[in-house]
Amino acid sequence: MFSVQVSRVEQSVVFALRGELDFDSMVQLHEAGESELLKGRGAGPVVVDCSGLLLCDSSGVSALLWLHRRLSAQGRALRLAAMPTQVSRLFALTGLDEVLSVYPHVAGALGRNGRVVAAGGSDGPAQTNEGLSA
């Protein structure tokens, strides 16, 4: 079973994904994304906490790219965080880790301690900061 839990952290929004993001479940991510997009410009980034993601197939990747494009059109960032190894491998093999901003931890994606911690993508410098946790 798939779920998206939405929470606010200061000016940012965190989407915590749990389960398998695939063709059958991507509608839930679209609904959460549409709801956030209605809030419009001026809001902070959307951080997708992938720590509970068991699988992400091509439909899931499409849903994430759709959200990235829509947020970018509003001048907002999409930041993926805490990807499990199997999902991270998919993003590395397809080059999506160079298109989307991928962070090792949710705290880094939120820019805690005044630092943005990115592993790739175009949103923030590529740095690591061990010891940050969600």
Coordinates of C-alpha atoms in Angstrom, one line a residue:
M1 CA 0.0 0.0 0.0
F2 CA 1.3 3.5 -0.9
S3 CA 0.8 6.7 1.0
V4 CA 1.9 10.3 0.9
Q5 CA 2.0 12.1 4.3
V6 CA 2.2 15.9 3.9
S7 CA 3.7 18.2 6.6
R8 CA 4.9 21.7 6.8
V9 CA 8.3 22.6 8.0
E10 CA 8.8 26.4 8.2
Q11 CA 8.3 27.6 4.5
S12 CA 8.8 24.1 3.1
V13 CA 6.5 21.2 2.6
V14 CA 7.6 17.6 3.1
F15 CA 5.9 14.7 1.2
A16 CA 6.8 11.5 3.1
L17 CA 6.3 8.6 0.6
R18 CA 5.7 5.1 1.9
G19 CA 5.4 2.0 -0.1
E20 CA 5.6 1.5 -3.9
L21 CA 5.4 4.5 -6.2
D22 CA 4.1 3.0 -9.5
F23 CA 1.3 3.3 -12.0
D24 CA -1.5 2.5 -9.5
S25 CA -0.2 4.8 -6.8
M26 CA 1.1 7.8 -8.7
V27 CA -2.3 9.4 -8.6
Q28 CA -1.8 10.0 -4.8
L29 CA 1.4 11.9 -5.5
H30 CA -0.3 13.9 -8.2
E31 CA -3.1 14.8 -5.8
A32 CA -0.7 16.0 -3.1
G33 CA 1.3 17.9 -5.7
E34 CA -1.8 19.6 -7.2
S35 CA -2.9 20.6 -3.7
E36 CA 0.5 22.2 -3.1
L37 CA 0.6 23.8 -6.5
L38 CA -2.7 25.6 -5.8
K39 CA -0.9 27.5 -3.0
G40 CA 1.2 29.1 -5.7
R41 CA 4.3 31.2 -5.8
G42 CA 6.3 32.4 -2.9
A43 CA 6.2 29.2 -0.9
G44 CA 9.4 27.2 -0.2
P45 CA 10.6 24.0 -1.7
V46 CA 8.8 20.7 -1.7
V47 CA 11.0 18.0 -0.1
V48 CA 10.1 14.4 -1.0
D49 CA 11.2 12.1 1.8
C50 CA 11.9 8.8 0.0
S51 CA 13.1 6.9 3.1
G52 CA 10.0 4.8 3.1
L53 CA 9.9 4.2 -0.6
L54 CA 10.1 0.5 -1.4
L55 CA 10.0 0.8 -5.2
C56 CA 9.8 3.5 -7.9
D57 CA 9.0 2.4 -11.4
S58 CA 8.9 4.4 -14.6
S59 CA 5.4 5.7 -13.7
G60 CA 6.7 6.9 -10.4
V61 CA 9.6 8.6 -12.1
S62 CA 7.2 10.3 -14.5
A63 CA 5.1 11.6 -11.5
L64 CA 8.2 13.0 -9.9
L65 CA 9.3 14.7 -13.1
W66 CA 5.8 16.1 -13.6
L67 CA 6.0 17.6 -10.1
H68 CA 9.5 19.0 -10.7
R69 CA 8.3 20.7 -13.9
R70 CA 5.2 22.2 -12.3
L71 CA 7.0 23.5 -9.3
S72 CA 9.8 24.9 -11.5
A73 CA 7.1 26.8 -13.4
Q74 CA 6.2 28.5 -10.1
G75 CA 9.8 29.3 -9.3
R76 CA 9.9 26.6 -6.6
A77 CA 12.2 23.7 -6.1
L78 CA 11.6 19.9 -5.7
R79 CA 14.2 18.2 -3.5
L80 CA 14.4 14.4 -3.1
A81 CA 15.8 13.1 0.1
A82 CA 16.9 9.9 1.8
M83 CA 16.6 7.6 -1.2
P84 CA 16.9 3.9 -0.5
T85 CA 19.7 2.2 -2.4
Q86 CA 17.5 0.5 -5.0
V87 CA 15.8 3.8 -5.9
S88 CA 19.1 5.8 -5.8
R89 CA 20.6 3.2 -8.2
L90 CA 17.7 3.8 -10.7
F91 CA 18.2 7.5 -10.6
A92 CA 22.0 7.2 -11.1
L93 CA 21.5 4.7 -14.0
T94 CA 19.0 7.0 -15.8
G95 CA 20.9 10.2 -15.0
L96 CA 17.9 11.6 -13.1
D97 CA 20.2 12.4 -10.2
E98 CA 21.7 15.1 -12.4
V99 CA 18.3 16.5 -13.3
L100 CA 16.6 16.4 -9.9
S101 CA 18.1 17.6 -6.7
V102 CA 18.9 14.6 -4.5
Y103 CA 19.9 15.0 -0.9
P104 CA 21.2 12.3 1.6
H105 CA 18.9 13.5 4.4
V106 CA 15.7 15.4 4.8
A107 CA 17.4 17.9 7.1
G108 CA 19.9 18.8 4.3
A109 CA 17.1 19.1 1.8
L110 CA 15.4 21.6 4.1
G111 CA 18.6 23.6 4.3
R112 CA 19.0 23.2 8.0
N113 CA 22.0 24.9 9.6
G114 CA 22.0 27.4 6.7
R115 CA 23.5 24.8 4.4
V116 CA 22.0 23.1 1.4
V117 CA 23.2 19.5 1.1
A118 CA 22.8 18.2 -2.4
A119 CA 24.1 15.1 -4.1
G120 CA 23.2 16.3 -7.6
G121 CA 20.6 18.2 -9.6
S122 CA 20.5 21.9 -10.1
D123 CA 19.2 23.2 -6.7
G124 CA 22.1 24.0 -4.5
P125 CA 25.8 23.0 -4.4
A126 CA 26.8 19.4 -4.3
Q127 CA 28.1 18.8 -0.8
T128 CA 27.8 16.2 1.9
N129 CA 27.2 16.7 5.5
E130 CA 27.4 13.5 7.5
G131 CA 25.5 13.3 10.7
L132 CA 22.4 15.2 9.6
S133 CA 19.2 13.3 10.1
A134 CA 15.6 13.7 9.3

